[in-house]
Short mmCIF file of C-alpha atoms in Angstrom, two decimals:
data_model
loop_
_atom_site.label_atom_id
_atom_site.label_comp_id
_atom_site.label_asym_id
_atom_site.label_seq_id
_atom_site.Cartn_x
_atom_site.Cartn_y
_atom_site.Cartn_z
CA MET A 1 -22.46 -34.98 -77.18
CA GLU A 2 -20.30 -31.84 -76.57
CA HIS A 3 -21.85 -31.89 -73.02
CA LEU A 4 -20.75 -35.73 -72.73
CA GLU A 5 -17.10 -34.42 -73.70
CA ARG A 6 -17.30 -31.56 -71.30
CA CYS A 7 -18.31 -33.93 -68.42
CA ALA A 8 -15.69 -36.63 -69.33
CA TRP A 9 -12.82 -33.89 -69.39
CA VAL A 10 -13.86 -32.59 -65.85
CA LEU A 11 -14.09 -36.24 -64.54
CA ARG A 12 -10.75 -37.18 -66.14
CA GLY A 13 -8.92 -33.72 -64.95
CA THR A 14 -10.31 -34.62 -61.56
CA LEU A 15 -9.51 -38.32 -61.08
CA VAL A 16 -5.94 -38.06 -62.60
CA ARG A 17 -4.66 -35.51 -59.87
CA ALA A 18 -2.07 -36.80 -57.67
CA ALA A 19 -4.18 -35.79 -54.35
CA VAL A 20 -7.24 -37.67 -55.64
CA ARG A 21 -5.13 -40.83 -56.50
CA ARG A 22 -3.28 -40.49 -53.38
CA TYR A 23 -6.65 -40.17 -51.15
CA LEU A 24 -8.98 -42.26 -53.00
CA PRO A 25 -7.87 -45.63 -51.43
CA TRP A 26 -8.52 -44.03 -48.04
CA ALA A 27 -11.63 -42.53 -49.05
CA LEU A 28 -12.78 -45.97 -50.31
CA VAL A 29 -11.77 -47.77 -47.13
CA ALA A 30 -13.33 -45.29 -44.87
CA SER A 31 -16.68 -45.82 -46.76
CA MET A 32 -16.45 -49.43 -46.47
CA LEU A 33 -15.74 -49.21 -42.78
CA ALA A 34 -18.76 -46.87 -42.45
CA GLY A 35 -21.19 -48.81 -44.36
CA SER A 36 -19.92 -51.91 -42.42
CA LEU A 37 -20.63 -49.94 -39.02
CA LEU A 38 -23.99 -48.60 -40.32
CA LYS A 39 -24.93 -52.30 -41.31
CA GLU A 40 -23.87 -53.70 -37.64
CA LEU A 41 -25.60 -50.96 -35.98
CA SER A 42 -28.97 -50.53 -37.98
CA PRO A 43 -29.46 -53.72 -40.10
CA LEU A 44 -31.26 -53.01 -43.39
CA PRO A 45 -34.62 -54.39 -43.96
CA GLU A 46 -34.98 -57.34 -46.60
CA SER A 47 -35.62 -55.98 -49.89
CA TYR A 48 -34.44 -57.02 -53.57
CA LEU A 49 -31.31 -55.21 -53.45
CA SER A 50 -30.08 -57.10 -50.08
CA ASN A 51 -30.82 -60.50 -51.55
CA LYS A 52 -27.51 -62.07 -53.01
CA ARG A 53 -29.40 -63.51 -55.77
CA ASN A 54 -30.71 -60.30 -57.43
CA VAL A 55 -29.43 -59.20 -60.82
CA LEU A 56 -26.88 -56.75 -59.87
CA ASN A 57 -25.00 -58.97 -57.54
CA VAL A 58 -25.04 -62.11 -59.87
CA TYR A 59 -24.18 -60.40 -62.99
CA PHE A 60 -22.06 -57.37 -62.24
CA VAL A 61 -20.59 -57.64 -58.90
CA LYS A 62 -19.56 -60.97 -58.83
CA VAL A 63 -18.16 -60.83 -62.22
CA ALA A 64 -16.95 -57.19 -61.69
CA TRP A 65 -13.13 -58.02 -62.41
CA ALA A 66 -14.25 -59.82 -65.89
CA TRP A 67 -16.05 -56.82 -66.76
CA THR A 68 -13.41 -54.40 -65.80
CA PHE A 69 -10.93 -56.79 -67.71
CA CYS A 70 -12.69 -56.73 -70.83
CA LEU A 71 -13.38 -52.88 -70.88
CA LEU A 72 -9.85 -52.06 -69.97
CA LEU A 73 -8.31 -54.28 -72.56
CA PRO A 74 -9.29 -52.76 -75.76
CA PHE A 75 -9.09 -49.24 -74.00
CA ILE A 76 -5.58 -49.72 -72.91
CA THR A 77 -4.70 -51.37 -76.47
CA LEU A 78 -6.33 -48.72 -78.60
CA THR A 79 -5.52 -45.46 -76.87
CA ASN A 80 -1.96 -46.48 -76.15
CA TYR A 81 -1.18 -47.31 -79.63
CA HIS A 82 -3.00 -44.70 -81.03
CA LEU A 83 -1.03 -42.08 -78.87
CA THR A 84 2.33 -43.67 -78.97
CA GLY A 85 2.35 -46.09 -82.08
CA LYS A 86 4.72 -48.26 -80.01
CA ALA A 87 3.69 -52.03 -79.57
CA GLY A 88 6.40 -52.72 -76.91
CA LEU A 89 4.62 -49.92 -74.75
CA VAL A 90 1.19 -51.21 -75.56
CA LEU A 91 2.23 -54.49 -74.25
CA ARG A 92 3.91 -53.19 -71.00
CA ARG A 93 0.51 -51.54 -70.40
CA LEU A 94 -1.28 -54.49 -71.06
CA SER A 95 0.70 -56.41 -68.49
CA THR A 96 -0.99 -54.41 -65.64
CA LEU A 97 -4.18 -56.30 -66.38
CA LEU A 98 -2.14 -59.47 -65.91
CA VAL A 99 -1.01 -58.47 -62.31
CA GLY A 100 -4.33 -57.19 -61.42
CA THR A 101 -5.74 -60.48 -62.47
CA ALA A 102 -3.00 -62.40 -60.26
CA ILE A 103 -3.92 -59.78 -57.52
CA TRP A 104 -7.71 -60.38 -57.86
CA TYR A 105 -7.11 -64.18 -57.72
CA VAL A 106 -4.77 -64.32 -54.72
CA GLY A 107 -7.06 -61.99 -52.78
CA THR A 108 -10.20 -63.91 -53.30
CA ALA A 109 -8.29 -66.98 -52.27
CA VAL A 110 -6.97 -65.40 -49.35
CA PHE A 111 -10.32 -64.22 -48.13
CA THR A 112 -11.90 -67.79 -48.79
CA ASN A 113 -9.26 -69.52 -46.89
CA ILE A 114 -9.81 -66.87 -43.95
CA GLU A 115 -13.27 -67.71 -43.81
CA HIS A 116 -12.57 -71.62 -43.93
CA TYR A 117 -10.13 -71.67 -41.16
CA THR A 118 -11.94 -69.36 -38.86
CA GLY A 119 -15.50 -71.12 -39.33
CA SER A 120 -17.52 -73.68 -38.06
CA CYS A 121 -20.75 -75.59 -39.19
CA TYR A 122 -23.93 -74.95 -37.18
CA GLN A 123 -27.47 -76.42 -36.98
CA SER A 124 -29.37 -73.43 -37.35
CA PRO A 125 -28.92 -69.68 -38.59
CA ALA A 126 -28.95 -68.53 -34.87
CA LEU A 127 -25.34 -70.24 -34.60
CA GLU A 128 -26.74 -72.87 -32.11
CA GLY A 129 -25.28 -76.43 -32.22
CA VAL A 130 -21.78 -76.90 -33.69
CA ARG A 131 -21.46 -79.73 -35.94
CA LYS A 132 -17.83 -81.24 -35.53
CA GLU A 133 -18.16 -83.50 -38.46
CA HIS A 134 -18.19 -80.95 -41.16
CA GLN A 135 -14.87 -79.53 -41.75
CA SER A 136 -15.43 -77.35 -45.02
CA LYS A 137 -18.07 -74.64 -45.88
CA ARG A 138 -19.20 -76.75 -49.01
CA GLN A 139 -19.66 -79.95 -46.73
CA CYS A 140 -21.51 -78.01 -44.19
CA HIS A 141 -23.85 -76.43 -46.81
CA GLY A 142 -24.52 -79.79 -48.43
CA GLU A 143 -25.66 -81.54 -45.45
CA GLY A 144 -28.19 -78.59 -44.54
CA GLY A 145 -25.78 -76.64 -42.04
CA PHE A 146 -24.94 -73.03 -41.65
CA TRP A 147 -21.33 -72.15 -42.03
CA HIS A 148 -19.97 -69.01 -40.07
CA GLY A 149 -16.54 -67.59 -40.24
CA PHE A 150 -14.75 -64.33 -40.52
CA ASP A 151 -15.95 -63.27 -43.80
CA ILE A 152 -14.01 -60.55 -45.40
CA SER A 153 -16.16 -58.83 -47.97
CA GLY A 154 -15.08 -59.89 -51.46
CA HIS A 155 -17.35 -57.46 -53.07
CA SER A 156 -16.04 -54.30 -51.39
CA PHE A 157 -12.62 -55.73 -52.11
CA LEU A 158 -13.47 -56.25 -55.83
CA LEU A 159 -15.39 -53.05 -56.40
CA THR A 160 -12.66 -50.88 -54.90
CA PHE A 161 -9.88 -52.85 -56.71
CA CYS A 162 -11.86 -52.36 -60.08
CA ALA A 163 -12.37 -48.65 -59.33
CA LEU A 164 -8.61 -48.24 -58.72
CA MET A 165 -7.49 -50.15 -61.73
CA ILE A 166 -9.59 -47.86 -63.76
CA VAL A 167 -8.33 -44.55 -62.17
CA GLU A 168 -4.90 -45.55 -62.50
CA GLU A 169 -5.37 -46.27 -66.42
CA MET A 170 -7.00 -42.90 -66.82
CA ALA A 171 -4.05 -41.24 -64.98
CA VAL A 172 -1.37 -43.17 -67.26
CA LEU A 173 -3.37 -42.12 -70.44
CA HIS A 174 -3.50 -38.56 -69.18
CA GLU A 175 0.27 -38.55 -68.86
CA VAL A 176 0.93 -40.00 -72.13
CA LEU A 177 -1.74 -37.36 -73.75
CA ASN A 178 0.18 -34.52 -72.04
CA LYS A 179 3.41 -35.74 -73.18
CA ARG A 180 2.27 -36.12 -76.73
CA LEU A 181 0.85 -32.69 -76.60
CA LEU A 182 3.91 -31.17 -75.43
CA ARG A 183 6.08 -32.71 -77.94
CA ALA A 184 3.67 -31.55 -80.59
CA SER A 185 3.99 -27.87 -79.09
CA VAL A 186 7.91 -27.95 -79.00
CA ILE A 187 7.92 -29.30 -82.73
CA THR A 188 5.42 -26.44 -83.81
CA GLU A 189 7.56 -23.80 -81.80
CA TYR A 190 10.67 -25.19 -83.59
CA HIS A 191 9.25 -25.02 -86.96
CA ARG A 192 7.82 -21.57 -86.34
CA ALA A 193 11.34 -20.46 -85.08
CA TRP A 194 13.18 -22.07 -88.03
CA PHE A 195 10.72 -21.02 -90.78
CA VAL A 196 9.20 -17.83 -89.76
CA SER A 197 12.37 -16.30 -88.10
CA PRO A 198 13.54 -12.98 -90.19
CA CYS A 199 16.91 -13.21 -91.79
#
């Protein structure tokens, strides 16, 4: 257990640094671009993990915001209330989850609309023979067609967004904890100076 606590301390100390929080979004964007470029230049062979119906994709990636929300809700509530004892502060911190949910919803809706407005229905996966009668992805798939549009990776957005939300909550917790420790040390020094000082 001591080893786990030491690892958590090192990880928290690393992720809450201002430099890490400043450059983490750019590192995630760079890794997404590098992965996309690698996929375009040398496509991966078919495997279980490349199948979009695999267990990890269906139960973890597609519902990543639900997992993140369900884990951050008690984490934010319990840690902030334990450290501050103020219900108002806890509610203010929980409002970040509402804002995060709104960002998730709007982001996925924008990605879906972009794919819809830039796409067309084709007769084959080789993008041959445009079907003019199908004006939506659902209608196209329902009639056995293949929809092709500009598909922004919702998976990359979602996983990056969840990681950034978790890191931000860790940073807020770290600041609250530091303020509490600083206040406790000031009170201890005050009591020591008051009660121990020679007359």
